[in-house]
Coordinates of C-alpha atoms and ligand atoms in Angstrom, one line a residue:
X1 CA 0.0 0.0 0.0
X2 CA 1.2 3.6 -0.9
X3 CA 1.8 5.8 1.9
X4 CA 0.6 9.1 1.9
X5 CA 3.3 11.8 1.4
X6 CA 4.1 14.5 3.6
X7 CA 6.3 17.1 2.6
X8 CA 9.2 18.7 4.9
X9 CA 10.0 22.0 4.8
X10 CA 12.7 22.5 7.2
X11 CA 14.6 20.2 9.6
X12 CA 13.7 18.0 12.7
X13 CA 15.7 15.2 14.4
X14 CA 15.1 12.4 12.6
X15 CA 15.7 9.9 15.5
X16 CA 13.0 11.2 17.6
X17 CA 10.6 8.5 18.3
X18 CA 7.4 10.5 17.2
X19 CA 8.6 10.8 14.0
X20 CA 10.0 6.9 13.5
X21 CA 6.5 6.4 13.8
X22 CA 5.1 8.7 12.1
X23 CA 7.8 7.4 9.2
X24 CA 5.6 4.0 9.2
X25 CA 2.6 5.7 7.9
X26 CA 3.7 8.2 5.6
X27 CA 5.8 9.1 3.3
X28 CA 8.3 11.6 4.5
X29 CA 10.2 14.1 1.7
X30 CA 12.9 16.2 2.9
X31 CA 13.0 19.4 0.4
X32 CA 15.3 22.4 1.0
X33 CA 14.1 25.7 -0.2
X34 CA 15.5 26.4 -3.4
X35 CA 13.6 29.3 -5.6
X36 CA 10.2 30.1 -5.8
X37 CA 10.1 28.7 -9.1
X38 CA 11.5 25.3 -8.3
X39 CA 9.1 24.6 -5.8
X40 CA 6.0 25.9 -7.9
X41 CA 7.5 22.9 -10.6
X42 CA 7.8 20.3 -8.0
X43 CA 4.3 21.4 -6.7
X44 CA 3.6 20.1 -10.1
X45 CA 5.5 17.1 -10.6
X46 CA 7.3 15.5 -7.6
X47 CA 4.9 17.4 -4.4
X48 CA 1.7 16.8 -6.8
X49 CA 0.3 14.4 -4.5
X50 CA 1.6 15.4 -1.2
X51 CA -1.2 15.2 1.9
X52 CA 0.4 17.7 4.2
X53 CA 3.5 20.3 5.0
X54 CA 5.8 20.3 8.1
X55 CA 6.4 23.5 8.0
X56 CA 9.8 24.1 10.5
X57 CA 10.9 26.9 11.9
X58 CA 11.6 29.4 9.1
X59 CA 9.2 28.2 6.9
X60 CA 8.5 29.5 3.4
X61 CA 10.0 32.7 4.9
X62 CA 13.0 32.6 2.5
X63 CA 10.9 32.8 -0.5
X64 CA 8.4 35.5 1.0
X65 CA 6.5 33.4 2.8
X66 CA 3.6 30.8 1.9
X67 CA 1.2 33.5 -0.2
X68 CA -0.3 35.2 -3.4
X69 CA 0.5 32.6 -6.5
X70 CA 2.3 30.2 -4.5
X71 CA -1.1 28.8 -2.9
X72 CA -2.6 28.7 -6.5
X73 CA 0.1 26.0 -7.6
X74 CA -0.1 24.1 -4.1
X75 CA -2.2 20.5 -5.2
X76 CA -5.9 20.0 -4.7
X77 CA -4.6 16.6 -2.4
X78 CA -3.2 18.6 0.2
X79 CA -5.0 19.2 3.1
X80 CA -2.8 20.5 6.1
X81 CA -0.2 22.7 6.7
X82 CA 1.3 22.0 10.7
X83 CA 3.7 24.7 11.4
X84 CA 6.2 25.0 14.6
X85 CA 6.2 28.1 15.1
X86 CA 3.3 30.2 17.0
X87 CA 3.8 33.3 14.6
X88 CA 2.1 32.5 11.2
X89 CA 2.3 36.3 9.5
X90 CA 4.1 34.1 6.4
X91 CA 0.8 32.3 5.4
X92 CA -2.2 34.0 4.2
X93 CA -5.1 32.8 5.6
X94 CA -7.7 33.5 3.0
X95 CA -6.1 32.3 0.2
X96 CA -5.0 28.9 2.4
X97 CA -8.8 28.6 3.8
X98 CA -10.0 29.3 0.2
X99 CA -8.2 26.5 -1.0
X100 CA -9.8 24.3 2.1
X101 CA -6.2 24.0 3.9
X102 CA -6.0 23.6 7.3
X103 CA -3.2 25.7 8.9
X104 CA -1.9 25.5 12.3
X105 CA 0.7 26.8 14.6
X106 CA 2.4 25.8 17.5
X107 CA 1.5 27.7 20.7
X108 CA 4.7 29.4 22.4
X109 CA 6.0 25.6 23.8
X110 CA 9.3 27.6 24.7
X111 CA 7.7 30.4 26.5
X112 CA 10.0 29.4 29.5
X113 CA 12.5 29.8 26.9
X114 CA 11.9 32.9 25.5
X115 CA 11.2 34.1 29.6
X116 CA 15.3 33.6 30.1
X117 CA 16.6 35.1 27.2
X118 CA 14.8 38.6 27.7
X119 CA 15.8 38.3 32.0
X120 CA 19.6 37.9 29.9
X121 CA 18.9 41.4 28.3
X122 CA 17.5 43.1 30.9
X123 CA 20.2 42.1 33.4
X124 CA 22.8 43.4 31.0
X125 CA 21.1 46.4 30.5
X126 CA 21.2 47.2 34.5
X127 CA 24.6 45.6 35.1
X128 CA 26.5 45.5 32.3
X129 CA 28.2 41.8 32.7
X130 CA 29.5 41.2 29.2
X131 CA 32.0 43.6 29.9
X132 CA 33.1 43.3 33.0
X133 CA 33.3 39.6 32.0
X134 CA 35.5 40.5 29.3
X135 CA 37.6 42.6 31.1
X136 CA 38.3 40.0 33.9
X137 CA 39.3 37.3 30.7
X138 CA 41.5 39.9 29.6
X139 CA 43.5 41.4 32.2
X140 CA 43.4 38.1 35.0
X141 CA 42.7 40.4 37.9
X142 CA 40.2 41.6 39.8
X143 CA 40.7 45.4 40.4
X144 CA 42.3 45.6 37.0
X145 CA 39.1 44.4 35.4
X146 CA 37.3 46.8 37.4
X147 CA 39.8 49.8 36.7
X148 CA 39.8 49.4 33.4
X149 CA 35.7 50.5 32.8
X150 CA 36.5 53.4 35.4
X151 CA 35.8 56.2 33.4
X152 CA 33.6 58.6 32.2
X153 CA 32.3 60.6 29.1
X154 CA 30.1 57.4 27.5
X155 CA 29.5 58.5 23.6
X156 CA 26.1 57.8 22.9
X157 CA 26.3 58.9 19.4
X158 CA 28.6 55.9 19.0
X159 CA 27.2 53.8 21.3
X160 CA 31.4 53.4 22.6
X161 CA 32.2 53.6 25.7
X162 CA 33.9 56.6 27.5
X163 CA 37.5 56.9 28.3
X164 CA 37.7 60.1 30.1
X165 CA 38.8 60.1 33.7
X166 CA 39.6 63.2 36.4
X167 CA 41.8 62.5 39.0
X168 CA 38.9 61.7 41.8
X169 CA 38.0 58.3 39.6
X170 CA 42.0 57.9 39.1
X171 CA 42.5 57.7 42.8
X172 CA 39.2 56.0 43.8
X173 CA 38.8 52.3 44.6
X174 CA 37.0 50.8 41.7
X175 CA 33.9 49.3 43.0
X176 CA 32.8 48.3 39.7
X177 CA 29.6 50.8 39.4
X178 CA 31.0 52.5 36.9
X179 CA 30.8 50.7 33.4
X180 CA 33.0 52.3 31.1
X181 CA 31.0 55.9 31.5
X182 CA 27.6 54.2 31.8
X183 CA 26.4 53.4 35.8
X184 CA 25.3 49.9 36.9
X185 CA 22.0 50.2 38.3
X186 CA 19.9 47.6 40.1
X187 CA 16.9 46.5 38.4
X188 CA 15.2 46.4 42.0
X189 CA 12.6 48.9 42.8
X190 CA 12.5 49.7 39.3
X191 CA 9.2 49.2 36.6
X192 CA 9.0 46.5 33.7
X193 CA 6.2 47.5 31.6
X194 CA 5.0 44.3 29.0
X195 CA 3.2 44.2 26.3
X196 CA 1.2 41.1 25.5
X197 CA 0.8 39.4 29.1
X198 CA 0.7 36.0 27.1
X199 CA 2.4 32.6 27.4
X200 CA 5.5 34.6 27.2
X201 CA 4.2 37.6 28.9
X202 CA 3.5 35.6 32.1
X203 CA 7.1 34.0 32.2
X204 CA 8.3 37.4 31.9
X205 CA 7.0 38.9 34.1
X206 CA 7.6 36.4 37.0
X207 CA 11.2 36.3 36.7
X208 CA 11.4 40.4 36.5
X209 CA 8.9 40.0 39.7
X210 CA 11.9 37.5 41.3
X211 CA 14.2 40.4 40.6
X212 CA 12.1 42.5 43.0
X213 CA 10.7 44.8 39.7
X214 CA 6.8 46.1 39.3
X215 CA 5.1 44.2 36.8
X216 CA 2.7 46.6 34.7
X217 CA 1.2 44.9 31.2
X218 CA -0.9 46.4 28.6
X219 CA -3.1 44.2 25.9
X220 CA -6.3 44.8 24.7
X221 CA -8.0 42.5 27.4
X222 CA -7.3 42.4 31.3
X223 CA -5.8 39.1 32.0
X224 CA -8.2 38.9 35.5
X225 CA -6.6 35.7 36.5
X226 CA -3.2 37.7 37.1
X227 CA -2.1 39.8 40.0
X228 CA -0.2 42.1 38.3
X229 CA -1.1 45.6 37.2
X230 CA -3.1 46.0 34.0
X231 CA -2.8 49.6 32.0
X232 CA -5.4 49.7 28.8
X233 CA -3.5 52.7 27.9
X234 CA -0.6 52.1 25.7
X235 CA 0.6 55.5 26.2
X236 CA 0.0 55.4 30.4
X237 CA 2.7 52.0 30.3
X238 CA 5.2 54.2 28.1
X239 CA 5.0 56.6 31.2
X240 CA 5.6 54.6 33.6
X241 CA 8.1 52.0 31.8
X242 CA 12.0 52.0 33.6
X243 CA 11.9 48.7 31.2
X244 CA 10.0 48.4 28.1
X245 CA 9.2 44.4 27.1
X246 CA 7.3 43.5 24.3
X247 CA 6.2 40.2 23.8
X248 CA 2.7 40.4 21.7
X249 CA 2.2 39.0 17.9
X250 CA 3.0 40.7 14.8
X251 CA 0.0 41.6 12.6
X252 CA -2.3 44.3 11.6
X253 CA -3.0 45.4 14.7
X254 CA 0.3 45.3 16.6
X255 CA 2.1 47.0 13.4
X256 CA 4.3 50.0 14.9
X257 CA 2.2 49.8 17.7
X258 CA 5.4 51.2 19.7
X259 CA 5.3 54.4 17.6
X260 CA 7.2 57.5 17.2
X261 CA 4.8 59.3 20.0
X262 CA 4.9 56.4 22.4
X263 CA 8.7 56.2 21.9
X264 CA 8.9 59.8 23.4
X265 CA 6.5 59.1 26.5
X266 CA 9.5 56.7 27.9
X267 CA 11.4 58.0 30.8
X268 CA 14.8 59.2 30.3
X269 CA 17.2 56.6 30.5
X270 CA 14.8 53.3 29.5
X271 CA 15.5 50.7 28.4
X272 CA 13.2 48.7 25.4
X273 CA 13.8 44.9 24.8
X274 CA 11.6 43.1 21.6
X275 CA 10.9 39.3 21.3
X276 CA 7.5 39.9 19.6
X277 CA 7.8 40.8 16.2
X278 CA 10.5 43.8 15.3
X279 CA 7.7 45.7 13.4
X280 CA 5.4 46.2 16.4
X281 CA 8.0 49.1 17.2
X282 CA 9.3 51.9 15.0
X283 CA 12.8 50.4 15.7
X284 CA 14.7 53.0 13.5
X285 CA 13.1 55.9 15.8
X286 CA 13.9 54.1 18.5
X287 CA 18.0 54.1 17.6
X288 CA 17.6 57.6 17.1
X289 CA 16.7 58.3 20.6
X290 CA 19.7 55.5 21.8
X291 CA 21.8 57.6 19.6
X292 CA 20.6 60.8 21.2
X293 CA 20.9 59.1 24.6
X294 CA 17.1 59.4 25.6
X295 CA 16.9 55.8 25.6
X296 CA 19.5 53.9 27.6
X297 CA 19.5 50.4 26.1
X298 CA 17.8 47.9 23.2
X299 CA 17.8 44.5 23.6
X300 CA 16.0 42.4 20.8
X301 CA 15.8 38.9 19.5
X302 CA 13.4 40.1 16.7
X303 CA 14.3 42.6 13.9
X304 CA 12.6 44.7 11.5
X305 CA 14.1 43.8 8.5
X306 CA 14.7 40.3 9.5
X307 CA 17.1 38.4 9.0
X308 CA 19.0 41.4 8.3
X309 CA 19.6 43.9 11.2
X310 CA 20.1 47.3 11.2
X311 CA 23.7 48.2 10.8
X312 CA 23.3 51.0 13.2
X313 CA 22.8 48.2 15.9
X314 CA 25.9 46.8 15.4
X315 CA 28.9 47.0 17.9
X316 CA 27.4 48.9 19.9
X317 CA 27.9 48.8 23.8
X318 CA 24.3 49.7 24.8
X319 CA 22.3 47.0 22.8
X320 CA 22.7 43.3 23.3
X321 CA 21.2 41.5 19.9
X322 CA 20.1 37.9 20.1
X323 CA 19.3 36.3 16.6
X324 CA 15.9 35.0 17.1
X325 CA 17.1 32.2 19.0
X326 CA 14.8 33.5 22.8
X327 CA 13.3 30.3 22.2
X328 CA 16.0 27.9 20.8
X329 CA 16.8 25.1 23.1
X330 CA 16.7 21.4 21.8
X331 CA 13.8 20.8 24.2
X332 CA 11.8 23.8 22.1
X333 CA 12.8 21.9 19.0
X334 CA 11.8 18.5 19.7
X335 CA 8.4 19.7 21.3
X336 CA 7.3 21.7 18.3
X337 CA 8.4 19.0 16.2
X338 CA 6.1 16.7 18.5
X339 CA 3.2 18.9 17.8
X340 CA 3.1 19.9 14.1
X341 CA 3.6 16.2 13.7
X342 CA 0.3 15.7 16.1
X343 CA -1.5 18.3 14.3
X344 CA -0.7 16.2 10.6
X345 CA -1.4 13.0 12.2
X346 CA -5.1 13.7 13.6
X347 CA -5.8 15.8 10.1
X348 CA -4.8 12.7 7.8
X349 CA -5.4 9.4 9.9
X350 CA -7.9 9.9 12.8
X351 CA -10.0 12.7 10.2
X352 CA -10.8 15.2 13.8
X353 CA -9.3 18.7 14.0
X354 CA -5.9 18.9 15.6
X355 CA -5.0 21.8 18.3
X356 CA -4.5 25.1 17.5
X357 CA -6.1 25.6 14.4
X358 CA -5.4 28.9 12.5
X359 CA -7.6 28.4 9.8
Ligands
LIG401 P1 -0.1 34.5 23.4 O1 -1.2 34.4 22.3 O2 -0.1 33.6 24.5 O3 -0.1 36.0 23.9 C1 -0.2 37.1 23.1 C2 -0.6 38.3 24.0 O4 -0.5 39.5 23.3 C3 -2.0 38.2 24.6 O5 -1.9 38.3 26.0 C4 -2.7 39.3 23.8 O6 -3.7 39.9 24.7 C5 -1.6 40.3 23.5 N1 -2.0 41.1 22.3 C6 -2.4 40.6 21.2 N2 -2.7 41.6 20.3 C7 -2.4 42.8 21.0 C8 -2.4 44.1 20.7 N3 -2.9 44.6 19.5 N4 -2.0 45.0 21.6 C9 -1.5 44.6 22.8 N5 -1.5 43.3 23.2 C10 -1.9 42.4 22.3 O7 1.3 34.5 22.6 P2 2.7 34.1 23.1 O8 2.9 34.8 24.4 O9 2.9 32.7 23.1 O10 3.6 34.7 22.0 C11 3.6 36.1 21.7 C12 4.4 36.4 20.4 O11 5.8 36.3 20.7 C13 4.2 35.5 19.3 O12 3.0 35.8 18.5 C14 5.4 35.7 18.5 O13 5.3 36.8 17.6 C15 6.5 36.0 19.5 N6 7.4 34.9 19.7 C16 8.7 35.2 19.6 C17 9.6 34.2 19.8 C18 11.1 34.5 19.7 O14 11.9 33.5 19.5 N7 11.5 35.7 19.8 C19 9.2 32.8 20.1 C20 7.8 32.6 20.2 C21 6.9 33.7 20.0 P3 -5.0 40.5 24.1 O15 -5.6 39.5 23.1 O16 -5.9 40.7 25.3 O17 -4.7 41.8 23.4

């Protein structure tokens, strides 16, 4: 008997035990992205009887995403498309449901995850630890490492840090508060302001609350179940914010939510970290204003112009980039795998509706 066939877009590990079994009942084919015109061909020849996409992490995003003329070649046989990831901005629903395909995500299984690597930002946006930690590599001691980041005159412009010193700092013990003309702060006492209380929202905002921060989150609906403080206003969080997180989706409604006018409503010195989606904030103002030193500090996992980032980022000593990996840890990987692979399973051969349908 002829198994059905399930194309692969993107890897998994192939020795995980869902997917030897899922190997017994269909036909897996492992196809690497080439050109949009390829793929359209093999949607004709090779892919013309395929049941179902695994769609892995980056998805059709190399060739623009799964949309417009694409979805007219894709063949009447398919009937699911089981994505890892929870944002699906690369699919267009419409034209997908038009064509009676099922498309579903995979809820924020790494929300833990994504939690850690914005806690990593925000502590080196108070304290400053990559460079001290390179500093004690480099010169072996102690005080030395210290010494060394004693100094004053931090160029925002540049984003370089300041080499000036008087001859109080020259004589004075080097505590290690000052940071190469920037001051280590504590984040204790001090306000995170989230956007998007979500999966990822909530593990947030529990390990800023461990670091002795307020939690205030705006979205469009309270989250009642949760304890900390809810601000509708947009604007009233900007205010307020010592921290800026965001963490909501990326689509219509989110698109530069974090605008030019809301950039300027953040206190002096704050700092603004994105794992949502880089357009939900007018990231290019928001350099500006590091540039003018009115904002202290970016930290972001999630780019505008992704998967290129803005040059002006670069080498700087007041941003800490992560390369859309919040989430990547071999646990996340396997998981998602786990549950597209669900999702294709109870579409094809038990005929119900999987979890997390999109449409
Ligand atoms: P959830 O669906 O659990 O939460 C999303 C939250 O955002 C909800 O609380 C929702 O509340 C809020 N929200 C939605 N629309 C708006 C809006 N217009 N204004 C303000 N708040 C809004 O999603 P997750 O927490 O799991 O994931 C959130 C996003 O994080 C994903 O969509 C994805 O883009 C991104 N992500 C990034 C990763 C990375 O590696 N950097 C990994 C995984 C996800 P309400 O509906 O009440 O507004």
């Amino acid at each position: 008997m002829t198994k059905p066939k399930v194309l692969f877009v993107g890897d998994l590990d192939e020795t995980l035990e869902e997917y030897l079994r899922f190997k017994e009942h269909f036909e897996c084919i492992h196809y690497k992205l080439t050109t949009r015109e390829e793929l359209i061909d093999k949607f004709h020849s090779e892919f013309n009887d395929i049941v179902a996409i695994y769609g892995a992490w980056l998805g059709f995003h190399l060739l623009g995403g799964m949309k417009g003329e694409l979805i007219d070649h894709l063949p009447d046989t398919l009937r699911v498309i089981a994505i890892c990831s929870v944002g699906h901005e690369q699919y267009d629903h419409e034209k997908l449901a038009a064509r009676g395909i099922q498309l579903y995500n995979t809820p924020s299984l790494g929300a833990e995850d994504v939690g850690d690597t914005v806690l990593w930002h925000i502590l080196e946006s108070f304290r400053f630890f990559k460079r001290f930690e390179t500093r004690a590599h480099s010169t072996g001691h102690v005080i030395e490492a210290r010494r060394q980041l004693q100094t004053k005159g931090y160029d925002h412009l540049q984003g370089k840090l300041g080499v000036e010193t008087d001859q109080w700092l020259k004589n004075a013990f080097p505590f290690g508060e000052y940071a190469g003309g920037q001051l280590a702060r504590s984040p204790f006492n001090k306000t995170c302001g989230i956007i998007g209380l979500g999966r990822i929202g909530q593990c947030i905002a529990k390990r800023v609350q461990a670091l002795g921060m307020r939690v205030v989150y705006t979205q469009r609906n309270e989250n009642k179940d949760s304890s900390y403080t809810y601000e509708p206003e947009l604007e009233e969080l900007c205010k307020q914010s010592d921290v800026l997180v965001i963490s909501c989706p990326g689509n219509d409604s989110t698109r530069n939510l974090v605008s030019r006018d809301k950039i300027d409503l953040l206190p002096p010195g704050c700092k603004v970290i994105n794992v949502g989606r880089g357009f939900v904030i007018d990231e290019s103002y928001a350099i500006e204003r590091l540039q003018q030193g009115k904002i202290a500090w970016i930290g972001l996992d999630v780019y505008t112009h992704e998967p290129a980032i803005d040059p002006r980022l670069l080498n700087r000593c007041d941003v800490s980039l992560t390369p859309h990996m919040a989430s990547s840890t071999k646990e996340n990987f396997d998981a998602t795998a786990r549950y597209a692979l669900a999702n294709i399973w109870s579409v094809v051969v038990d005929a119900v509706e999987g979890r997390s349908k999109v449409v």
